[in-house]
Backbone atoms as SQL, in Angstrom:
CREATE TABLE atoms (id INTEGER PRIMARY KEY, chain TEXT, resi INTEGER, resn TEXT, atom TEXT, x REAL, y REAL, z REAL);
INSERT INTO atoms VALUES
  (1, 'A', 1, 'ASP', 'N', 132.111, 55.343, 10.352),
  (2, 'A', 1, 'ASP', 'CA', 132.428, 56.725, 10.078),
  (3, 'A', 1, 'ASP', 'C', 131.603, 57.648, 10.968),
  (4, 'A', 2, 'LEU', 'N', 131.868, 58.927, 10.906),
  (5, 'A', 2, 'LEU', 'CA', 131.234, 59.898, 11.791),
  (6, 'A', 2, 'LEU', 'C', 129.725, 59.974, 11.579),
  (7, 'A', 3, 'ALA', 'N', 129.280, 59.991, 10.334),
  (8, 'A', 3, 'ALA', 'CA', 127.847, 60.096, 10.065),
  (9, 'A', 3, 'ALA', 'C', 127.098, 58.898, 10.640),
  (10, 'A', 4, 'THR', 'N', 127.647, 57.717, 10.499),
  (11, 'A', 4, 'THR', 'CA', 127.019, 56.515, 11.038),
  (12, 'A', 4, 'THR', 'C', 126.958, 56.569, 12.554),
  (13, 'A', 5, 'ALA', 'N', 128.042, 56.989, 13.174),
  (14, 'A', 5, 'ALA', 'CA', 128.075, 57.091, 14.634),
  (15, 'A', 5, 'ALA', 'C', 127.043, 58.095, 15.133),
  (16, 'A', 6, 'LEU', 'N', 126.945, 59.235, 14.467),
  (17, 'A', 6, 'LEU', 'CA', 125.973, 60.244, 14.878),
  (18, 'A', 6, 'LEU', 'C', 124.543, 59.754, 14.677),
  (19, 'A', 7, 'ASN', 'N', 124.311, 59.036, 13.583),
  (20, 'A', 7, 'ASN', 'CA', 122.980, 58.488, 13.350),
  (21, 'A', 7, 'ASN', 'C', 122.624, 57.474, 14.430),
  (22, 'A', 8, 'GLU', 'N', 123.568, 56.620, 14.785),
  (23, 'A', 8, 'GLU', 'CA', 123.312, 55.625, 15.832),
  (24, 'A', 8, 'GLU', 'C', 123.047, 56.311, 17.168),
  (25, 'A', 9, 'ARG', 'N', 123.779, 57.356, 17.467),
  (26, 'A', 9, 'ARG', 'CA', 123.545, 58.105, 18.698),
  (27, 'A', 9, 'ARG', 'C', 122.140, 58.718, 18.667),
  (28, 'A', 10, 'GLY', 'N', 121.741, 59.220, 17.516),
  (29, 'A', 10, 'GLY', 'CA', 120.396, 59.764, 17.373),
  (30, 'A', 10, 'GLY', 'C', 119.327, 58.705, 17.565),
  (31, 'A', 11, 'GLN', 'N', 119.578, 57.499, 17.074),
  (32, 'A', 11, 'GLN', 'CA', 118.617, 56.422, 17.254),
  (33, 'A', 11, 'GLN', 'C', 118.485, 56.035, 18.724),
  (34, 'A', 12, 'VAL', 'N', 119.590, 56.031, 19.440),
  (35, 'A', 12, 'VAL', 'CA', 119.536, 55.745, 20.877),
  (36, 'A', 12, 'VAL', 'C', 118.706, 56.805, 21.579),
  (37, 'A', 13, 'ARG', 'N', 118.912, 58.050, 21.226),
  (38, 'A', 13, 'ARG', 'CA', 118.136, 59.133, 21.841),
  (39, 'A', 13, 'ARG', 'C', 116.656, 59.017, 21.471),
  (40, 'A', 14, 'TYR', 'N', 116.390, 58.593, 20.251),
  (41, 'A', 14, 'TYR', 'CA', 115.000, 58.351, 19.843),
  (42, 'A', 14, 'TYR', 'C', 114.379, 57.286, 20.732),
  (43, 'A', 15, 'LEU', 'N', 115.077, 56.181, 20.927),
  (44, 'A', 15, 'LEU', 'CA', 114.554, 55.097, 21.759),
  (45, 'A', 15, 'LEU', 'C', 114.356, 55.540, 23.207),
  (46, 'A', 16, 'ARG', 'N', 115.148, 56.489, 23.643),
  (47, 'A', 16, 'ARG', 'CA', 115.013, 57.035, 25.001),
  (48, 'A', 16, 'ARG', 'C', 113.997, 58.173, 25.054),
  (49, 'A', 17, 'VAL', 'N', 113.353, 58.473, 23.934),
  (50, 'A', 17, 'VAL', 'CA', 112.377, 59.539, 23.795),
  (51, 'A', 17, 'VAL', 'C', 113.013, 60.905, 24.070),
  (52, 'A', 18, 'GLU', 'N', 114.242, 61.068, 23.647),
  (53, 'A', 18, 'GLU', 'CA', 114.953, 62.347, 23.736),
  (54, 'A', 18, 'GLU', 'C', 114.971, 62.982, 22.344),
  (55, 'A', 19, 'PHE', 'N', 113.778, 63.319, 21.848),
  (56, 'A', 19, 'PHE', 'CA', 113.639, 63.744, 20.463),
  (57, 'A', 19, 'PHE', 'C', 114.423, 64.999, 20.126),
  (58, 'A', 20, 'ALA', 'N', 114.421, 65.974, 20.999),
  (59, 'A', 20, 'ALA', 'CA', 115.105, 67.232, 20.696),
  (60, 'A', 20, 'ALA', 'C', 116.609, 67.033, 20.541),
  (61, 'A', 21, 'ALA', 'N', 117.179, 66.076, 21.260),
  (62, 'A', 21, 'ALA', 'CA', 118.620, 65.839, 21.215),
  (63, 'A', 21, 'ALA', 'C', 119.019, 64.863, 20.116),
  (64, 'A', 22, 'ALA', 'N', 118.055, 64.321, 19.395),
  (65, 'A', 22, 'ALA', 'CA', 118.344, 63.251, 18.441),
  (66, 'A', 22, 'ALA', 'C', 118.920, 63.738, 17.119),
  (67, 'A', 23, 'CYS', 'N', 119.010, 65.025, 16.912),
  (68, 'A', 23, 'CYS', 'CA', 119.419, 65.530, 15.599),
  (69, 'A', 23, 'CYS', 'C', 120.730, 66.297, 15.657),
  (70, 'A', 24, 'GLN', 'N', 121.624, 66.006, 14.734),
  (71, 'A', 24, 'GLN', 'CA', 122.888, 66.721, 14.578),
  (72, 'A', 24, 'GLN', 'C', 122.833, 67.513, 13.273),
  (73, 'A', 25, 'PRO', 'N', 123.103, 68.795, 13.289),
  (74, 'A', 25, 'PRO', 'CA', 123.086, 69.581, 12.060),
  (75, 'A', 25, 'PRO', 'C', 124.093, 69.057, 11.033),
  (76, 'A', 26, 'GLY', 'N', 123.703, 69.096, 9.759),
  (77, 'A', 26, 'GLY', 'CA', 124.614, 68.738, 8.685),
  (78, 'A', 26, 'GLY', 'C', 124.476, 67.328, 8.168),
  (79, 'A', 27, 'PHE', 'N', 123.707, 66.484, 8.818),
  (80, 'A', 27, 'PHE', 'CA', 123.501, 65.112, 8.367),
  (81, 'A', 27, 'PHE', 'C', 122.014, 64.910, 8.127),
  (82, 'A', 28, 'GLU', 'N', 121.666, 64.514, 6.914),
  (83, 'A', 28, 'GLU', 'CA', 120.254, 64.455, 6.562),
  (84, 'A', 28, 'GLU', 'C', 119.489, 63.307, 7.214),
  (85, 'A', 29, 'VAL', 'N', 120.111, 62.177, 7.470),
  (86, 'A', 29, 'VAL', 'CA', 119.381, 61.023, 8.009),
  (87, 'A', 29, 'VAL', 'C', 118.779, 61.310, 9.387),
  (88, 'A', 30, 'PRO', 'N', 119.498, 61.928, 10.308),
  (89, 'A', 30, 'PRO', 'CA', 118.855, 62.251, 11.585),
  (90, 'A', 30, 'PRO', 'C', 117.660, 63.200, 11.437),
  (91, 'A', 31, 'TYR', 'N', 117.761, 64.159, 10.525),
  (92, 'A', 31, 'TYR', 'CA', 116.618, 65.043, 10.287),
  (93, 'A', 31, 'TYR', 'C', 115.435, 64.242, 9.732),
  (94, 'A', 32, 'TYR', 'N', 115.725, 63.330, 8.844),
  (95, 'A', 32, 'TYR', 'CA', 114.666, 62.492, 8.278),
  (96, 'A', 32, 'TYR', 'C', 114.012, 61.651, 9.373),
  (97, 'A', 33, 'ASN', 'N', 114.826, 61.029, 10.210),
  (98, 'A', 33, 'ASN', 'CA', 114.286, 60.204, 11.294),
  (99, 'A', 33, 'ASN', 'C', 113.438, 61.032, 12.250),
  (100, 'A', 34, 'ARG', 'N', 113.917, 62.236, 12.591),
  (101, 'A', 34, 'ARG', 'CA', 113.133, 63.093, 13.479),
  (102, 'A', 34, 'ARG', 'C', 111.835, 63.513, 12.796),
  (103, 'A', 35, 'GLY', 'N', 111.906, 63.788, 11.500),
  (104, 'A', 35, 'GLY', 'CA', 110.692, 64.127, 10.759),
  (105, 'A', 35, 'GLY', 'C', 109.669, 63.010, 10.802),
  (106, 'A', 36, 'LEU', 'N', 110.133, 61.778, 10.696),
  (107, 'A', 36, 'LEU', 'CA', 109.216, 60.645, 10.782),
  (108, 'A', 36, 'LEU', 'C', 108.551, 60.569, 12.152),
  (109, 'A', 37, 'VAL', 'N', 109.315, 60.816, 13.198),
  (110, 'A', 37, 'VAL', 'CA', 108.754, 60.812, 14.547),
  (111, 'A', 37, 'VAL', 'C', 107.694, 61.902, 14.666),
  (112, 'A', 38, 'ARG', 'N', 108.028, 63.081, 14.219),
  (113, 'A', 38, 'ARG', 'CA', 107.091, 64.202, 14.315),
  (114, 'A', 38, 'ARG', 'C', 105.839, 63.934, 13.486),
  (115, 'A', 39, 'TYR', 'N', 106.018, 63.334, 12.319),
  (116, 'A', 39, 'TYR', 'CA', 104.886, 62.972, 11.474),
  (117, 'A', 39, 'TYR', 'C', 103.972, 61.994, 12.211),
  (118, 'A', 40, 'ARG', 'N', 104.555, 60.975, 12.799),
  (119, 'A', 40, 'ARG', 'CA', 103.761, 59.958, 13.507),
  (120, 'A', 40, 'ARG', 'C', 103.062, 60.527, 14.733),
  (121, 'A', 41, 'LEU', 'N', 103.623, 61.586, 15.301),
  (122, 'A', 41, 'LEU', 'CA', 102.981, 62.256, 16.430),
  (123, 'A', 41, 'LEU', 'C', 101.897, 63.236, 15.972),
  (124, 'A', 42, 'GLY', 'N', 101.770, 63.397, 14.656),
  (125, 'A', 42, 'GLY', 'CA', 100.774, 64.311, 14.109),
  (126, 'A', 42, 'GLY', 'C', 101.227, 65.754, 14.074),
  (127, 'A', 43, 'ASP', 'N', 102.498, 65.994, 14.303),
  (128, 'A', 43, 'ASP', 'CA', 103.066, 67.341, 14.267),
  (129, 'A', 43, 'ASP', 'C', 103.570, 67.604, 12.845),
  (130, 'A', 44, 'PHE', 'N', 102.623, 67.798, 11.941),
  (131, 'A', 44, 'PHE', 'CA', 102.946, 67.880, 10.525),
  (132, 'A', 44, 'PHE', 'C', 103.820, 69.079, 10.175),
  (133, 'A', 45, 'ASP', 'N', 103.597, 70.220, 10.823),
  (134, 'A', 45, 'ASP', 'CA', 104.407, 71.402, 10.513),
  (135, 'A', 45, 'ASP', 'C', 105.887, 71.163, 10.818),
  (136, 'A', 46, 'GLU', 'N', 106.176, 70.618, 11.980),
  (137, 'A', 46, 'GLU', 'CA', 107.567, 70.347, 12.341),
  (138, 'A', 46, 'GLU', 'C', 108.155, 69.227, 11.488),
  (139, 'A', 47, 'ALA', 'N', 107.343, 68.236, 11.160),
  (140, 'A', 47, 'ALA', 'CA', 107.809, 67.159, 10.284),
  (141, 'A', 47, 'ALA', 'C', 108.187, 67.732, 8.913),
  (142, 'A', 48, 'MET', 'N', 107.357, 68.609, 8.398),
  (143, 'A', 48, 'MET', 'CA', 107.643, 69.208, 7.098),
  (144, 'A', 48, 'MET', 'C', 108.933, 70.026, 7.140),
  (145, 'A', 49, 'LYS', 'N', 109.177, 70.730, 8.249),
  (146, 'A', 49, 'LYS', 'CA', 110.434, 71.473, 8.378),
  (147, 'A', 49, 'LYS', 'C', 111.628, 70.531, 8.296),
  (148, 'A', 50, 'ASP', 'N', 111.527, 69.396, 8.995),
  (149, 'A', 50, 'ASP', 'CA', 112.626, 68.432, 8.959),
  (150, 'A', 50, 'ASP', 'C', 112.817, 67.848, 7.564),
  (151, 'A', 51, 'PHE', 'N', 111.725, 67.480, 6.904),
  (152, 'A', 51, 'PHE', 'CA', 111.848, 66.913, 5.556),
  (153, 'A', 51, 'PHE', 'C', 112.416, 67.943, 4.574),
  (154, 'A', 52, 'ARG', 'N', 112.039, 69.196, 4.740),
  (155, 'A', 52, 'ARG', 'CA', 112.604, 70.252, 3.880),
  (156, 'A', 52, 'ARG', 'C', 114.101, 70.437, 4.145),
  (157, 'A', 53, 'LYS', 'N', 114.503, 70.324, 5.405),
  (158, 'A', 53, 'LYS', 'CA', 115.931, 70.424, 5.743),
  (159, 'A', 53, 'LYS', 'C', 116.702, 69.279, 5.094),
  (160, 'A', 54, 'VAL', 'N', 116.139, 68.087, 5.132),
  (161, 'A', 54, 'VAL', 'CA', 116.775, 66.939, 4.482),
  (162, 'A', 54, 'VAL', 'C', 116.993, 67.235, 3.004),
  (163, 'A', 55, 'LEU', 'N', 115.969, 67.752, 2.350),
  (164, 'A', 55, 'LEU', 'CA', 116.066, 68.018, 0.916),
  (165, 'A', 55, 'LEU', 'C', 117.011, 69.173, 0.610),
  (166, 'A', 56, 'GLU', 'N', 117.153, 70.084, 1.552),
  (167, 'A', 56, 'GLU', 'CA', 118.146, 71.150, 1.403),
  (168, 'A', 56, 'GLU', 'C', 119.559, 70.551, 1.444),
  (169, 'A', 57, 'LEU', 'N', 119.768, 69.613, 2.353),
  (170, 'A', 57, 'LEU', 'CA', 121.079, 68.971, 2.489),
  (171, 'A', 57, 'LEU', 'C', 121.347, 67.961, 1.382),
  (172, 'A', 58, 'ASN', 'N', 120.277, 67.282, 0.938),
  (173, 'A', 58, 'ASN', 'CA', 120.424, 66.251, -0.081),
  (174, 'A', 58, 'ASN', 'C', 119.160, 66.221, -0.943),
  (175, 'A', 59, 'PRO', 'N', 119.139, 66.989, -2.032),
  (176, 'A', 59, 'PRO', 'CA', 117.950, 67.061, -2.887),
  (177, 'A', 59, 'PRO', 'C', 117.555, 65.725, -3.518),
  (178, 'A', 60, 'GLN', 'N', 118.438, 64.745, -3.507),
  (179, 'A', 60, 'GLN', 'CA', 118.150, 63.442, -4.117),
  (180, 'A', 60, 'GLN', 'C', 117.542, 62.435, -3.133),
  (181, 'A', 61, 'PHE', 'N', 117.269, 62.833, -1.917),
  (182, 'A', 61, 'PHE', 'CA', 116.730, 61.948, -0.871),
  (183, 'A', 61, 'PHE', 'C', 115.237, 61.738, -1.157),
  (184, 'A', 62, 'GLU', 'N', 114.926, 60.705, -1.952),
  (185, 'A', 62, 'GLU', 'CA', 113.567, 60.493, -2.441),
  (186, 'A', 62, 'GLU', 'C', 112.564, 60.216, -1.333),
  (187, 'A', 63, 'ASP', 'N', 112.966, 59.460, -0.310),
  (188, 'A', 63, 'ASP', 'CA', 112.029, 59.166, 0.782),
  (189, 'A', 63, 'ASP', 'C', 111.616, 60.442, 1.505),
  (190, 'A', 64, 'ALA', 'N', 112.515, 61.397, 1.628),
  (191, 'A', 64, 'ALA', 'CA', 112.172, 62.666, 2.269),
  (192, 'A', 64, 'ALA', 'C', 111.181, 63.443, 1.410),
  (193, 'A', 65, 'ALA', 'N', 111.378, 63.422, 0.107),
  (194, 'A', 65, 'ALA', 'CA', 110.446, 64.112, -0.789),
  (195, 'A', 65, 'ALA', 'C', 109.054, 63.489, -0.695),
  (196, 'A', 66, 'LEU', 'N', 108.994, 62.169, -0.670),
  (197, 'A', 66, 'LEU', 'CA', 107.707, 61.485, -0.553),
  (198, 'A', 66, 'LEU', 'C', 107.065, 61.752, 0.805),
  (199, 'A', 67, 'SER', 'N', 107.871, 61.739, 1.849),
  (200, 'A', 67, 'SER', 'CA', 107.351, 61.996, 3.197),
  (201, 'A', 67, 'SER', 'C', 106.829, 63.423, 3.322),
  (202, 'A', 68, 'LEU', 'N', 107.523, 64.365, 2.703),
  (203, 'A', 68, 'LEU', 'CA', 107.071, 65.757, 2.708),
  (204, 'A', 68, 'LEU', 'C', 105.712, 65.868, 2.026),
  (205, 'A', 69, 'LYS', 'N', 105.570, 65.258, 0.860),
  (206, 'A', 69, 'LYS', 'CA', 104.291, 65.302, 0.145),
  (207, 'A', 69, 'LYS', 'C', 103.177, 64.694, 0.989),
  (208, 'A', 70, 'GLN', 'N', 103.462, 63.570, 1.643),
  (209, 'A', 70, 'GLN', 'CA', 102.444, 62.912, 2.459),
  (210, 'A', 70, 'GLN', 'C', 102.061, 63.764, 3.665),
  (211, 'A', 71, 'ALA', 'N', 103.048, 64.392, 4.290),
  (212, 'A', 71, 'ALA', 'CA', 102.767, 65.260, 5.442),
  (213, 'A', 71, 'ALA', 'C', 101.884, 66.434, 5.027),
  (214, 'A', 72, 'ILE', 'N', 102.151, 66.995, 3.854),
  (215, 'A', 72, 'ILE', 'CA', 101.334, 68.108, 3.348),
  (216, 'A', 72, 'ILE', 'C', 99.897, 67.640, 3.126),
  (217, 'A', 73, 'LEU', 'N', 99.740, 66.487, 2.480),
  (218, 'A', 73, 'LEU', 'CA', 98.397, 65.951, 2.226),
  (219, 'A', 73, 'LEU', 'C', 97.656, 65.647, 3.525),
  (220, 'A', 74, 'ASP', 'N', 98.359, 65.046, 4.480),
  (221, 'A', 74, 'ASP', 'CA', 97.716, 64.697, 5.749),
  (222, 'A', 74, 'ASP', 'C', 97.349, 65.942, 6.550),
  (223, 'A', 75, 'LYS', 'N', 98.180, 66.969, 6.496),
  (224, 'A', 75, 'LYS', 'CA', 97.860, 68.225, 7.184),
  (225, 'A', 75, 'LYS', 'C', 96.608, 68.847, 6.574),
  (226, 'A', 76, 'GLU', 'N', 96.540, 68.853, 5.244),
  (227, 'A', 76, 'GLU', 'CA', 95.361, 69.401, 4.560),
  (228, 'A', 76, 'GLU', 'C', 94.105, 68.613, 4.912),
  (229, 'A', 77, 'ALA', 'N', 94.214, 67.288, 4.952),
  (230, 'A', 77, 'ALA', 'CA', 93.063, 66.451, 5.296),
  (231, 'A', 77, 'ALA', 'C', 92.619, 66.708, 6.733),
  (232, 'A', 78, 'LYS', 'N', 93.574, 66.869, 7.619),
  (233, 'A', 78, 'LYS', 'CA', 93.262, 67.150, 9.022),
  (234, 'A', 78, 'LYS', 'C', 92.535, 68.493, 9.145),
  (235, 'A', 79, 'GLN', 'N', 93.008, 69.482, 8.404),
  (236, 'A', 79, 'GLN', 'CA', 92.368, 70.802, 8.444),
  (237, 'A', 79, 'GLN', 'C', 90.950, 70.752, 7.892),
  (238, 'A', 80, 'LYS', 'N', 90.737, 69.965, 6.831),
  (239, 'A', 80, 'LYS', 'CA', 89.392, 69.841, 6.244),
  (240, 'A', 80, 'LYS', 'C', 88.432, 69.180, 7.220),
  (241, 'A', 81, 'ARG', 'N', 88.950, 68.268, 8.044),
  (242, 'A', 81, 'ARG', 'CA', 88.102, 67.600, 9.046),
  (243, 'A', 81, 'ARG', 'C', 87.848, 68.494, 10.253),
  (244, 'A', 82, 'GLY', 'N', 88.585, 69.599, 10.342),
  (245, 'A', 82, 'GLY', 'CA', 88.389, 70.547, 11.434),
  (246, 'A', 82, 'GLY', 'C', 89.131, 70.232, 12.702),
  (247, 'A', 83, 'TYR', 'N', 90.187, 69.439, 12.625),
  (248, 'A', 83, 'TYR', 'CA', 90.998, 69.122, 13.827),
  (249, 'A', 83, 'TYR', 'C', 92.086, 70.137, 13.959);
């Protein structure tokens, strides 16, 4: 289906390190995947934006809710350490 095809295209772009092009509006999984990339890069603010977008599109996406909470905690810890 279309959502699967778009997600696969996003994954290919992720593997090619084309992060900005990896997301299609309206599908929560690509936003979640991009949020994970941004989180792993330490870009917590942008990761949180992506996780919030996922939850806007699908409030029942539990992994996004957990990832958002973790990004918030990690950002706070980073700020306390002075980075």
